[in-house]
Amino acid sequence: MSELLQFFVSGLTVGAVYALVALGFTLVYHASEVVNFAQGEFVMLGGMVTVFAYAAGVPLPLAALLAVLVAIVVGLLLYWLAIAPARGATAVSLIIITIGASILLRGAAQIVFDKQFHKLPAFSGDTPVDLFGAAIQPQSFWVLGGAALLVLLLYYVMERTLLGKAVMATAANRLAARLVGVNVATIMALAFGGSAAIGAVAGILITPITLTSYDVGTLLALKGFAAAMLGGMGSPLGAVVGGLLLGLLEAFGAGYISSTYKDAIAFIVILAVLFVAPQGLFGRRAVERV
Amino acid sequence: MMTRLNRRSVILLALATMMALLPLVFPSSYYFRVASLVWVSALAAIGLNILMGKAGQVSLGHAGFFGIGAYAVAIGPAHLGVNALAAVGIGALLSGLLAFLVGRPILRLKGHYLAIATLGLGVLIAMVITTESRWTGGPDGMPVAKLVLFGWRVSGSDTWYWITAGLLLIGTWIALNLDDTPTGRAFRALHDSETAARVAGVAVNRFKLQAFVIAAVYASVAGSALAMMNGFVNPDQAGFLHSVELVTMVVLGGLGSIVGSIVGAAVLVVLPQVLTVFQEYEHFMLGLLIIVSMIFMRDGMVPMLARLITRGRR
Amino acid sequence: MSRRMQVLRIVAAGTMAAAISSFSAMTAAWAADTIKIGSVLSMTGPASFLGDPEDKTLKIYVDKINAAGGVDGKKIELVVYDDGGDANKARTFATRLIEDDKVVAMVGGSTTGTTMAMIPVFEEAQIPFISFAGAVEIIDPVRKFVFKTPHTDKMACEKIFENIKQRNFTKIAMISGTDGFGASMRAQCVKVAPAYGVQIVVEETYGPRDSDMTAQLTKIKNTPGIQAVVNPGFGQGPAIVTRNYAQLGMSSTPFYQSHGVASKSFIDLAGAAAEGVRLPAAALLVGDKLPDNDPQKKVVVDYKTTYETTTKQPVSTFGGHAYDGLSILIAAMDRANSSDPKKVRDEIENTKEFVGTGGIVTMSPTDHLGLDLSAFRMLEVKGGDWVLVQPGS
C-alpha cells in the first residue's frame, strides 16, 4: 500500500510538470495552430534564471518573478521575431522554426549561463513528509499545488473573461474572430507570452527536485508534446490529464514492470490510445481543412 | 511527358557531374568524408521526402529505420555470421516490413497525431537498441566489420565517397521516376488533398502505406551505408534528435523537391563544420540560420530558388 | 620494485638524458614553426560537464606551456572541436584533425562512445591518441596508438567491492544509469562482483534525464537483506538518486557512488543527502587533506589552484584527466625530442612514474593506462566535503 502511494505521488509530481508543458503547447496551438517545440526551453529559462538570480543574492520569490518575466519577454520575442514574420507558412515550416528557436535558446543559455547542473533550495525544507508510509518531499506539494493553481487560473481566464473568449474565437475561426473585432496578432502574442510564463513556473517549481541545466528543455518538450497528444491536442483538460497520466505510467512502469523499459511502456500506451481514439482522449473531432 | 523526362535526365546528369568534379577541388580526404556524409543523409532525406513532400505524411521517428539499417550491418556479420551485403538487404527488408505492419494503424492518424505516433515508434526502436546491449553493445554502440567486396576490403574516405555517391544517384533516379508512375501521381493527389484524392478513386490508405514503406527502406539503406563507412554504430543514429534533423533537411530544402532534399542535407551536414569556428556560439548561429531561412524561404530553398529563376526569365 | 622495472627506469633515464642533450641543438633549427595538437571534446550536450572542464584545462595549460617557451622551442597550437556528445560528429572531426589540420597528436574524447568512434581513424593514420574516457574497452585489448588517462570503470567496481568486502557485506543492490557510462560500468561490476564474494540481489536502472528515481529505490528498499547499494552513473542522475535515497529514509544502508560524480558539484547538488556516501576517486578531490609526504600532493594542489583561480569553478577529476593527458603527451614529445607521431607514441608508451592528478602512471606495451587500484582513494562525504576513508573501515 505504501509502495503504491509512493509510486503514485512521484508519478503525479513528474506528471504535473509534463501537464504544465503540455498546457503550454495547448495554449499556443489553440491560438495559432503552431506546435511550439521551444516550449521546453521556457521551463529551462524558469529554472536557470531563478538559479542565477538567487545565486547573485536576489531573494527567491523575487528571483522567481524575474525568471517568469524573462521567459515572457523571450516568448513574446519568439512570436514577434520568428513566428509572426512567417505568417502563412505551412504547419511543418513553423515547426522547423520553433525547433530552430529551441536550438538558438539552448545555444544562448550555454553562453549566458554555463553548462553545469544547478539546484535550488526546496521552498519549505527537505524533511520528507510521511504519508501512510510513503515518504513525500515537501516540494512535491508545491509542484502539485502550483500546477493546480495555474490550471484553475487558466480555466478562469479562458471561460470567464473576454480575453479568454477572444482566444477561443481565434482558435475556432481566425477570420471570423478578426471580423468581430478580435486583434488576432495580439491574441497570438499573448498566447506565446502566457505559455512561456506557464513553462517558467513549471521550471521554477521542479528545479528543487530535478535540478536544471541549459539543456533540460529537449526531453521535457518531447514528454510534454506526448502528453498533449495523449490528452488530445488543443484541449486544456486533455493536456492536464495526459501529463498526469504520462507521469503515473512512468512511475508505475518503473515500479511494477521494468525501470529500463518504463519510457517504452509510456509510449506503447500512447500508441494504443491513439489507435482506439485517433484524436487523443479529449480531442475534438476537428473538421479536416481541405 | 517529354519535358518531364528531360528535367529528370538534367537533374541526374548535373548531380553525377558534380559528384565527379567535386574531388578535383578537394584538398584532403576530410572533404571526401564530409561529402560522403552529405550523400548518405541526402539518401535518407529523399526517402523521407517521398513520405512528407509527396504523400503529405509526417514522420518524427524516421531515424528508427535508419538505426535498423545501421545495426543490421553491425549485428548481422558480428553475431549471426551474415555477409555484410546480405545484411544491408535484411535491414532494408526488416525496415520495410516493420513500416508495413505498423503503417496500417499509424497512418490512419492525422497531422500531429501521426507525428507523435511515429515519434513513439522511433523512440521505441532507439530504446530497444540502447537496452539490448548483448546484441547492440548498448549506449556506447558497437564496431562494424569492414565491408569486403569480392575479397577487397573497402576502406578510406575516398572509396566511400564513390560508393555513397552511387547509392544517392540510384536513390535519386528511383525517386524521380516515381513521379511518373501511377503511384507518384497518386502521391501528388494525396498531398494536395486527401479528401479529393479519395473522391477521385485513389486508394488513399494503400498509397500512404507504400510511401511509408519506401521511406523506411531508403532510411535503412542510408543507415547501413553510414555504419559501414564509420566502422561503428551507436544508438544516437536511431534517436529522436536525428529524426528531427532528417525532417529539418527535408523542409529546409523544400517539401516535395528531390533536389531540395540533397541541398537540405548538404546544408545541415556542412553548416556545423563551418560554424564550429564560432566555438560556443555555434548552436546559437545554427538556430538563427534555421529560423531566418525558414522565414525567408518558407517553401524551402530549392523551390524558392526555382521560383526566382523562372521569375527572372520572364 | 622488480628488477625489470629498475632496468626500465635506467633505460628511461638514459633516454631522458639523451633527449635533453640534443634538445638544445634542435631548438634553434625549428624555433619558427609550431606543433599542432588536436582535441575533440563533448563541450555541449549531455556530457558537457566532462568536456567543459577538459576544454578549459587544455587551454589553460597550453597557454602556460607556450608562455614557458613551448616544447622543443616550438609553440603548441591546440585545435579543439566540439562533438556535442555525438559519436558520428566526433568521427568527422577526428578525420578533420588528421587530414585538414594535420595534427601530430590527439588528446581528448570525453566519452567512451565518441572515443570508440574515433579510434579507427587514429589507428589508421598512426597518430597517438590519449583519451579522457572511462571504459576499459578503450585500452583492452591494447591498440598501438591509443592511450587513456582516467581509471577504468572496472577498477572503480573493484575498488568499491574491495571496500564492501572489508565491511563483510555480501548482498548488494545496484541502480545504474542507462547512459554509456552507467551501462558500461554496470556490466563491469556484474563481471567482477563474484571475485569479491559479492552478490547483486536487485538491479534497477534509470534514464540519463530522469527526474525521479523513488520508484526504483522503493523496490530496492523493499528487498530484504540488502547490505549496500551501488550507483554507477554520471551527470545529474546520481545526485537525484542520492536525494531520493535520503528522502526514502534509506541512509542507514551504506551507499556507494562511482568516480563518475567525482567533483564538488555532486555534493552541492545532492546537499545534505550526500552525507555518508562513499566513492572511489582520484587524489585530486582531497588534495589538501593528503599527507605532505604523498607524492601526488604537489601536482594535485597546483592543478586545483590553477584551475580554480582561472575558471572560478570547482575543480573536477574530469579536468584532471585532461591535465594528465596533456602532460604525458608533452613529456613524451620532450623525451622524443621530436613531434614525429610514431616517436611520440613510443615515448608515451615509455611513460614511467609520471605523477598526475589521477595517480602515478607507468605505461608499458601491454598497459596503455598505467594506473593500478592504488591510484584510487576511497572517499566519504562528511560535513559537506570529501574525506579519505581509513583502510579497513
mmCIF file with all atom_site columns, N, CA, C and O in Angstrom, chain A residues 15-24 27 143-159 198 201 205 235-241 243-244:
data_model
loop_
_atom_site.group_PDB
_atom_site.id
_atom_site.type_symbol
_atom_site.label_atom_id
_atom_site.label_alt_id
_atom_site.label_comp_id
_atom_site.label_asym_id
_atom_site.label_entity_id
_atom_site.label_seq_id
_atom_site.pdbx_PDB_ins_code
_atom_site.Cartn_x
_atom_site.Cartn_y
_atom_site.Cartn_z
_atom_site.occupancy
_atom_site.B_iso_or_equiv
_atom_site.pdbx_formal_charge
_atom_site.auth_seq_id
_atom_site.auth_comp_id
_atom_site.auth_asym_id
_atom_site.auth_atom_id
_atom_site.pdbx_PDB_model_num
ATOM 1   N N  . GLY A 1 15  ? 4.351   14.057 -13.393 1.00 0.00 ? 15  GLY A N  1
ATOM 2   C CA . GLY A 1 15  ? 3.247   14.261 -14.326 1.00 0.00 ? 15  GLY A CA 1
ATOM 3   C C  . GLY A 1 15  ? 2.751   15.695 -14.339 1.00 0.00 ? 15  GLY A C  1
ATOM 4   O O  . GLY A 1 15  ? 2.355   16.211 -15.383 1.00 0.00 ? 15  GLY A O  1
ATOM 5   N N  . ALA A 1 16  ? 2.767   16.339 -13.164 1.00 0.00 ? 16  ALA A N  1
ATOM 6   C CA . ALA A 1 16  ? 2.292   17.722 -13.092 1.00 0.00 ? 16  ALA A CA 1
ATOM 7   C C  . ALA A 1 16  ? 3.152   18.622 -13.974 1.00 0.00 ? 16  ALA A C  1
ATOM 8   O O  . ALA A 1 16  ? 2.654   19.551 -14.617 1.00 0.00 ? 16  ALA A O  1
ATOM 9   N N  . VAL A 1 17  ? 4.462   18.342 -14.010 1.00 0.00 ? 17  VAL A N  1
ATOM 10  C CA . VAL A 1 17  ? 5.348   19.142 -14.859 1.00 0.00 ? 17  VAL A CA 1
ATOM 11  C C  . VAL A 1 17  ? 5.053   18.870 -16.332 1.00 0.00 ? 17  VAL A C  1
ATOM 12  O O  . VAL A 1 17  ? 4.938   19.804 -17.137 1.00 0.00 ? 17  VAL A O  1
ATOM 13  N N  . TYR A 1 18  ? 4.890   17.584 -16.673 1.00 0.00 ? 18  TYR A N  1
ATOM 14  C CA . TYR A 1 18  ? 4.508   17.266 -18.054 1.00 0.00 ? 18  TYR A CA 1
ATOM 15  C C  . TYR A 1 18  ? 3.208   17.994 -18.411 1.00 0.00 ? 18  TYR A C  1
ATOM 16  O O  . TYR A 1 18  ? 3.052   18.509 -19.516 1.00 0.00 ? 18  TYR A O  1
ATOM 17  N N  . ALA A 1 19  ? 2.284   18.014 -17.452 1.00 0.00 ? 19  ALA A N  1
ATOM 18  C CA . ALA A 1 19  ? 0.990   18.647 -17.701 1.00 0.00 ? 19  ALA A CA 1
ATOM 19  C C  . ALA A 1 19  ? 1.169   20.129 -18.000 1.00 0.00 ? 19  ALA A C  1
ATOM 20  O O  . ALA A 1 19  ? 0.542   20.665 -18.920 1.00 0.00 ? 19  ALA A O  1
ATOM 21  N N  . LEU A 1 20  ? 2.043   20.796 -17.222 1.00 0.00 ? 20  LEU A N  1
ATOM 22  C CA . LEU A 1 20  ? 2.242   22.224 -17.459 1.00 0.00 ? 20  LEU A CA 1
ATOM 23  C C  . LEU A 1 20  ? 2.886   22.471 -18.820 1.00 0.00 ? 20  LEU A C  1
ATOM 24  O O  . LEU A 1 20  ? 2.534   23.421 -19.523 1.00 0.00 ? 20  LEU A O  1
ATOM 25  N N  . VAL A 1 21  ? 3.851   21.619 -19.189 1.00 0.00 ? 21  VAL A N  1
ATOM 26  C CA . VAL A 1 21  ? 4.473   21.773 -20.508 1.00 0.00 ? 21  VAL A CA 1
ATOM 27  C C  . VAL A 1 21  ? 3.417   21.539 -21.590 1.00 0.00 ? 21  VAL A C  1
ATOM 28  O O  . VAL A 1 21  ? 3.310   22.296 -22.565 1.00 0.00 ? 21  VAL A O  1
ATOM 29  N N  . ALA A 1 22  ? 2.593   20.502 -21.398 1.00 0.00 ? 22  ALA A N  1
ATOM 30  C CA . ALA A 1 22  ? 1.542   20.194 -22.369 1.00 0.00 ? 22  ALA A CA 1
ATOM 31  C C  . ALA A 1 22  ? 0.550   21.347 -22.470 1.00 0.00 ? 22  ALA A C  1
ATOM 32  O O  . ALA A 1 22  ? 0.075   21.685 -23.553 1.00 0.00 ? 22  ALA A O  1
ATOM 33  N N  . LEU A 1 23  ? 0.267   21.969 -21.325 1.00 0.00 ? 23  LEU A N  1
ATOM 34  C CA . LEU A 1 23  ? -0.651  23.105 -21.300 1.00 0.00 ? 23  LEU A CA 1
ATOM 35  C C  . LEU A 1 23  ? -0.093  24.253 -22.140 1.00 0.00 ? 23  LEU A C  1
ATOM 36  O O  . LEU A 1 23  ? -0.832  24.934 -22.860 1.00 0.00 ? 23  LEU A O  1
ATOM 37  N N  . GLY A 1 24  ? 1.229   24.453 -22.021 1.00 0.00 ? 24  GLY A N  1
ATOM 38  C CA . GLY A 1 24  ? 1.888   25.474 -22.835 1.00 0.00 ? 24  GLY A CA 1
ATOM 39  C C  . GLY A 1 24  ? 1.730   25.182 -24.318 1.00 0.00 ? 24  GLY A C  1
ATOM 40  O O  . GLY A 1 24  ? 1.373   26.060 -25.109 1.00 0.00 ? 24  GLY A O  1
ATOM 41  N N  . LEU A 1 27  ? -1.950  25.888 -25.300 1.00 0.00 ? 27  LEU A N  1
ATOM 42  C CA . LEU A 1 27  ? -2.325  27.298 -25.364 1.00 0.00 ? 27  LEU A CA 1
ATOM 43  C C  . LEU A 1 27  ? -1.869  27.914 -26.689 1.00 0.00 ? 27  LEU A C  1
ATOM 44  O O  . LEU A 1 27  ? -2.645  28.569 -27.387 1.00 0.00 ? 27  LEU A O  1
ATOM 45  N N  . VAL A 1 143 ? 4.776   21.608 -6.165  1.00 0.00 ? 143 VAL A N  1
ATOM 46  C CA . VAL A 1 143 ? 4.602   21.356 -7.596  1.00 0.00 ? 143 VAL A CA 1
ATOM 47  C C  . VAL A 1 143 ? 3.136   21.102 -7.904  1.00 0.00 ? 143 VAL A C  1
ATOM 48  O O  . VAL A 1 143 ? 2.551   21.718 -8.811  1.00 0.00 ? 143 VAL A O  1
ATOM 49  N N  . LEU A 1 144 ? 2.523   20.195 -7.110  1.00 0.00 ? 144 LEU A N  1
ATOM 50  C CA . LEU A 1 144 ? 1.125   19.827 -7.368  1.00 0.00 ? 144 LEU A CA 1
ATOM 51  C C  . LEU A 1 144 ? 0.210   21.027 -7.163  1.00 0.00 ? 144 LEU A C  1
ATOM 52  O O  . LEU A 1 144 ? -0.664  21.319 -7.982  1.00 0.00 ? 144 LEU A O  1
ATOM 53  N N  . GLY A 1 145 ? 0.443   21.751 -6.053  1.00 0.00 ? 145 GLY A N  1
ATOM 54  C CA . GLY A 1 145 ? -0.387  22.918 -5.753  1.00 0.00 ? 145 GLY A CA 1
ATOM 55  C C  . GLY A 1 145 ? -0.220  23.988 -6.813  1.00 0.00 ? 145 GLY A C  1
ATOM 56  O O  . GLY A 1 145 ? -1.198  24.566 -7.305  1.00 0.00 ? 145 GLY A O  1
ATOM 57  N N  . GLY A 1 146 ? 1.038   24.254 -7.173  1.00 0.00 ? 146 GLY A N  1
ATOM 58  C CA . GLY A 1 146 ? 1.314   25.284 -8.177  1.00 0.00 ? 146 GLY A CA 1
ATOM 59  C C  . GLY A 1 146 ? 0.663   24.950 -9.503  1.00 0.00 ? 146 GLY A C  1
ATOM 60  O O  . GLY A 1 146 ? 0.053   25.810 -10.144 1.00 0.00 ? 146 GLY A O  1
ATOM 61  N N  . ALA A 1 147 ? 0.775   23.675 -9.889  1.00 0.00 ? 147 ALA A N  1
ATOM 62  C CA . ALA A 1 147 ? 0.188   23.250 -11.158 1.00 0.00 ? 147 ALA A CA 1
ATOM 63  C C  . ALA A 1 147 ? -1.328  23.408 -11.123 1.00 0.00 ? 147 ALA A C  1
ATOM 64  O O  . ALA A 1 147 ? -1.934  23.934 -12.057 1.00 0.00 ? 147 ALA A O  1
ATOM 65  N N  . ALA A 1 148 ? -1.932  22.990 -9.997  1.00 0.00 ? 148 ALA A N  1
ATOM 66  C CA . ALA A 1 148 ? -3.386  23.091 -9.873  1.00 0.00 ? 148 ALA A CA 1
ATOM 67  C C  . ALA A 1 148 ? -3.839  24.546 -9.977  1.00 0.00 ? 148 ALA A C  1
ATOM 68  O O  . ALA A 1 148 ? -4.807  24.882 -10.665 1.00 0.00 ? 148 ALA A O  1
ATOM 69  N N  . LEU A 1 149 ? -3.096  25.423 -9.297  1.00 0.00 ? 149 LEU A N  1
ATOM 70  C CA . LEU A 1 149 ? -3.434  26.844 -9.295  1.00 0.00 ? 149 LEU A CA 1
ATOM 71  C C  . LEU A 1 149 ? -3.375  27.419 -10.718 1.00 0.00 ? 149 LEU A C  1
ATOM 72  O O  . LEU A 1 149 ? -4.275  28.149 -11.148 1.00 0.00 ? 149 LEU A O  1
ATOM 73  N N  . LEU A 1 150 ? -2.310  27.060 -11.442 1.00 0.00 ? 150 LEU A N  1
ATOM 74  C CA . LEU A 1 150 ? -2.155  27.555 -12.806 1.00 0.00 ? 150 LEU A CA 1
ATOM 75  C C  . LEU A 1 150 ? -3.289  27.073 -13.695 1.00 0.00 ? 150 LEU A C  1
ATOM 76  O O  . LEU A 1 150 ? -3.832  27.832 -14.499 1.00 0.00 ? 150 LEU A O  1
ATOM 77  N N  . VAL A 1 151 ? -3.645  25.795 -13.534 1.00 0.00 ? 151 VAL A N  1
ATOM 78  C CA . VAL A 1 151 ? -4.717  25.227 -14.347 1.00 0.00 ? 151 VAL A CA 1
ATOM 79  C C  . VAL A 1 151 ? -6.022  25.963 -14.081 1.00 0.00 ? 151 VAL A C  1
ATOM 80  O O  . VAL A 1 151 ? -6.743  26.354 -15.002 1.00 0.00 ? 151 VAL A O  1
ATOM 81  N N  . LEU A 1 152 ? -6.316  26.188 -12.777 1.00 0.00 ? 152 LEU A N  1
ATOM 82  C CA . LEU A 1 152 ? -7.553  26.889 -12.417 1.00 0.00 ? 152 LEU A CA 1
ATOM 83  C C  . LEU A 1 152 ? -7.553  28.302 -12.983 1.00 0.00 ? 152 LEU A C  1
ATOM 84  O O  . LEU A 1 152 ? -8.557  28.779 -13.520 1.00 0.00 ? 152 LEU A O  1
ATOM 85  N N  . LEU A 1 153 ? -6.417  28.975 -12.851 1.00 0.00 ? 153 LEU A N  1
ATOM 86  C CA . LEU A 1 153 ? -6.293  30.342 -13.341 1.00 0.00 ? 153 LEU A CA 1
ATOM 87  C C  . LEU A 1 153 ? -6.559  30.394 -14.844 1.00 0.00 ? 153 LEU A C  1
ATOM 88  O O  . LEU A 1 153 ? -7.323  31.220 -15.336 1.00 0.00 ? 153 LEU A O  1
ATOM 89  N N  . LEU A 1 154 ? -5.938  29.451 -15.552 1.00 0.00 ? 154 LEU A N  1
ATOM 90  C CA . LEU A 1 154 ? -6.094  29.403 -16.997 1.00 0.00 ? 154 LEU A CA 1
ATOM 91  C C  . LEU A 1 154 ? -7.552  29.115 -17.357 1.00 0.00 ? 154 LEU A C  1
ATOM 92  O O  . LEU A 1 154 ? -8.121  29.731 -18.264 1.00 0.00 ? 154 LEU A O  1
ATOM 93  N N  . TYR A 1 155 ? -8.148  28.202 -16.597 1.00 0.00 ? 155 TYR A N  1
ATOM 94  C CA . TYR A 1 155 ? -9.544  27.850 -16.824 1.00 0.00 ? 155 TYR A CA 1
ATOM 95  C C  . TYR A 1 155 ? -10.419 29.096 -16.663 1.00 0.00 ? 155 TYR A C  1
ATOM 96  O O  . TYR A 1 155 ? -11.279 29.391 -17.481 1.00 0.00 ? 155 TYR A O  1
ATOM 97  N N  . TYR A 1 156 ? -10.142 29.859 -15.577 1.00 0.00 ? 156 TYR A N  1
ATOM 98  C CA . TYR A 1 156 ? -10.931 31.050 -15.298 1.00 0.00 ? 156 TYR A CA 1
ATOM 99  C C  . TYR A 1 156 ? -10.788 32.052 -16.443 1.00 0.00 ? 156 TYR A C  1
ATOM 100 O O  . TYR A 1 156 ? -11.773 32.581 -16.943 1.00 0.00 ? 156 TYR A O  1
ATOM 101 N N  . VAL A 1 157 ? -9.541  32.276 -16.854 1.00 0.00 ? 157 VAL A N  1
ATOM 102 C CA . VAL A 1 157 ? -9.300  33.250 -17.919 1.00 0.00 ? 157 VAL A CA 1
ATOM 103 C C  . VAL A 1 157 ? -10.013 32.831 -19.200 1.00 0.00 ? 157 VAL A C  1
ATOM 104 O O  . VAL A 1 157 ? -10.670 33.625 -19.865 1.00 0.00 ? 157 VAL A O  1
ATOM 105 N N  . MET A 1 158 ? -9.908  31.553 -19.535 1.00 0.00 ? 158 MET A N  1
ATOM 106 C CA . MET A 1 158 ? -10.471 31.077 -20.796 1.00 0.00 ? 158 MET A CA 1
ATOM 107 C C  . MET A 1 158 ? -11.995 31.111 -20.787 1.00 0.00 ? 158 MET A C  1
ATOM 108 O O  . MET A 1 158 ? -12.621 31.424 -21.792 1.00 0.00 ? 158 MET A O  1
ATOM 109 N N  . GLU A 1 159 ? -12.573 30.755 -19.637 1.00 0.00 ? 159 GLU A N  1
ATOM 110 C CA . GLU A 1 159 ? -14.024 30.569 -19.608 1.00 0.00 ? 159 GLU A CA 1
ATOM 111 C C  . GLU A 1 159 ? -14.779 31.820 -19.173 1.00 0.00 ? 159 GLU A C  1
ATOM 112 O O  . GLU A 1 159 ? -15.931 32.004 -19.520 1.00 0.00 ? 159 GLU A O  1
ATOM 113 N N  . ILE A 1 198 ? 3.792   29.913 -18.139 1.00 0.00 ? 198 ILE A N  1
ATOM 114 C CA . ILE A 1 198 ? 3.458   28.605 -17.553 1.00 0.00 ? 198 ILE A CA 1
ATOM 115 C C  . ILE A 1 198 ? 4.694   27.712 -17.510 1.00 0.00 ? 198 ILE A C  1
ATOM 116 O O  . ILE A 1 198 ? 4.991   27.080 -16.495 1.00 0.00 ? 198 ILE A O  1
ATOM 117 N N  . VAL A 1 201 ? 7.119   28.848 -14.756 1.00 0.00 ? 201 VAL A N  1
ATOM 118 C CA . VAL A 1 201 ? 6.664   28.466 -13.411 1.00 0.00 ? 201 VAL A CA 1
ATOM 119 C C  . VAL A 1 201 ? 6.952   26.987 -13.169 1.00 0.00 ? 201 VAL A C  1
ATOM 120 O O  . VAL A 1 201 ? 7.453   26.595 -12.111 1.00 0.00 ? 201 VAL A O  1
ATOM 121 N N  . LEU A 1 205 ? 9.259   25.521 -10.102 1.00 0.00 ? 205 LEU A N  1
ATOM 122 C CA . LEU A 1 205 ? 8.727   24.592 -9.102  1.00 0.00 ? 205 LEU A CA 1
ATOM 123 C C  . LEU A 1 205 ? 9.510   23.284 -9.066  1.00 0.00 ? 205 LEU A C  1
ATOM 124 O O  . LEU A 1 205 ? 9.713   22.701 -8.011  1.00 0.00 ? 205 LEU A O  1
ATOM 125 N N  . SER A 1 235 ? -6.922  20.612 -26.306 1.00 0.00 ? 235 SER A N  1
ATOM 126 C CA . SER A 1 235 ? -7.825  20.538 -25.171 1.00 0.00 ? 235 SER A CA 1
ATOM 127 C C  . SER A 1 235 ? -7.047  20.737 -23.875 1.00 0.00 ? 235 SER A C  1
ATOM 128 O O  . SER A 1 235 ? -6.206  19.915 -23.534 1.00 0.00 ? 235 SER A O  1
ATOM 129 N N  . PRO A 1 236 ? -7.313  21.848 -23.157 1.00 0.00 ? 236 PRO A N  1
ATOM 130 C CA . PRO A 1 236 ? -6.571  22.103 -21.908 1.00 0.00 ? 236 PRO A CA 1
ATOM 131 C C  . PRO A 1 236 ? -6.790  20.982 -20.890 1.00 0.00 ? 236 PRO A C  1
ATOM 132 O O  . PRO A 1 236 ? -5.841  20.546 -20.233 1.00 0.00 ? 236 PRO A O  1
ATOM 133 N N  . LEU A 1 237 ? -8.010  20.489 -20.793 1.00 0.00 ? 237 LEU A N  1
ATOM 134 C CA . LEU A 1 237 ? -8.280  19.376 -19.884 1.00 0.00 ? 237 LEU A CA 1
ATOM 135 C C  . LEU A 1 237 ? -7.464  18.160 -20.294 1.00 0.00 ? 237 LEU A C  1
ATOM 136 O O  . LEU A 1 237 ? -6.845  17.490 -19.458 1.00 0.00 ? 237 LEU A O  1
ATOM 137 N N  . GLY A 1 238 ? -7.420  17.909 -21.621 1.00 0.00 ? 238 GLY A N  1
ATOM 138 C CA . GLY A 1 238 ? -6.646  16.787 -22.146 1.00 0.00 ? 238 GLY A CA 1
ATOM 139 C C  . GLY A 1 238 ? -5.177  16.914 -21.788 1.00 0.00 ? 238 GLY A C  1
ATOM 140 O O  . GLY A 1 238 ? -4.525  15.932 -21.433 1.00 0.00 ? 238 GLY A O  1
ATOM 141 N N  . ALA A 1 239 ? -4.636  18.142 -21.857 1.00 0.00 ? 239 ALA A N  1
ATOM 142 C CA . ALA A 1 239 ? -3.225  18.351 -21.557 1.00 0.00 ? 239 ALA A CA 1
ATOM 143 C C  . ALA A 1 239 ? -2.923  17.957 -20.118 1.00 0.00 ? 239 ALA A C  1
ATOM 144 O O  . ALA A 1 239 ? -1.936  17.282 -19.832 1.00 0.00 ? 239 ALA A O  1
ATOM 145 N N  . VAL A 1 240 ? -3.801  18.391 -19.206 1.00 0.00 ? 240 VAL A N  1
ATOM 146 C CA . VAL A 1 240 ? -3.579  18.100 -17.786 1.00 0.00 ? 240 VAL A CA 1
ATOM 147 C C  . VAL A 1 240 ? -3.685  16.595 -17.540 1.00 0.00 ? 240 VAL A C  1
ATOM 148 O O  . VAL A 1 240 ? -2.795  15.981 -16.932 1.00 0.00 ? 240 VAL A O  1
ATOM 149 N N  . VAL A 1 241 ? -4.751  15.995 -18.041 1.00 0.00 ? 241 VAL A N  1
ATOM 150 C CA . VAL A 1 241 ? -4.930  14.555 -17.839 1.00 0.00 ? 241 VAL A CA 1
ATOM 151 C C  . VAL A 1 241 ? -3.798  13.771 -18.504 1.00 0.00 ? 241 VAL A C  1
ATOM 152 O O  . VAL A 1 241 ? -3.219  12.855 -17.916 1.00 0.00 ? 241 VAL A O  1
ATOM 153 N N  . GLY A 1 243 ? -0.746  14.727 -19.173 1.00 0.00 ? 243 GLY A N  1
ATOM 154 C CA . GLY A 1 243 ? 0.504   14.898 -18.430 1.00 0.00 ? 243 GLY A CA 1
ATOM 155 C C  . GLY A 1 243 ? 0.551   14.032 -17.195 1.00 0.00 ? 243 GLY A C  1
ATOM 156 O O  . GLY A 1 243 ? 1.518   13.297 -16.954 1.00 0.00 ? 243 GLY A O  1
ATOM 157 N N  . LEU A 1 244 ? -0.522  14.113 -16.395 1.00 0.00 ? 244 LEU A N  1
ATOM 158 C CA . LEU A 1 244 ? -0.554  13.323 -15.154 1.00 0.00 ? 244 LEU A CA 1
ATOM 159 C C  . LEU A 1 244 ? -0.484  11.823 -15.477 1.00 0.00 ? 244 LEU A C  1
ATOM 160 O O  . LEU A 1 244 ? 0.236   11.061 -14.820 1.00 0.00 ? 244 LEU A O  1
#
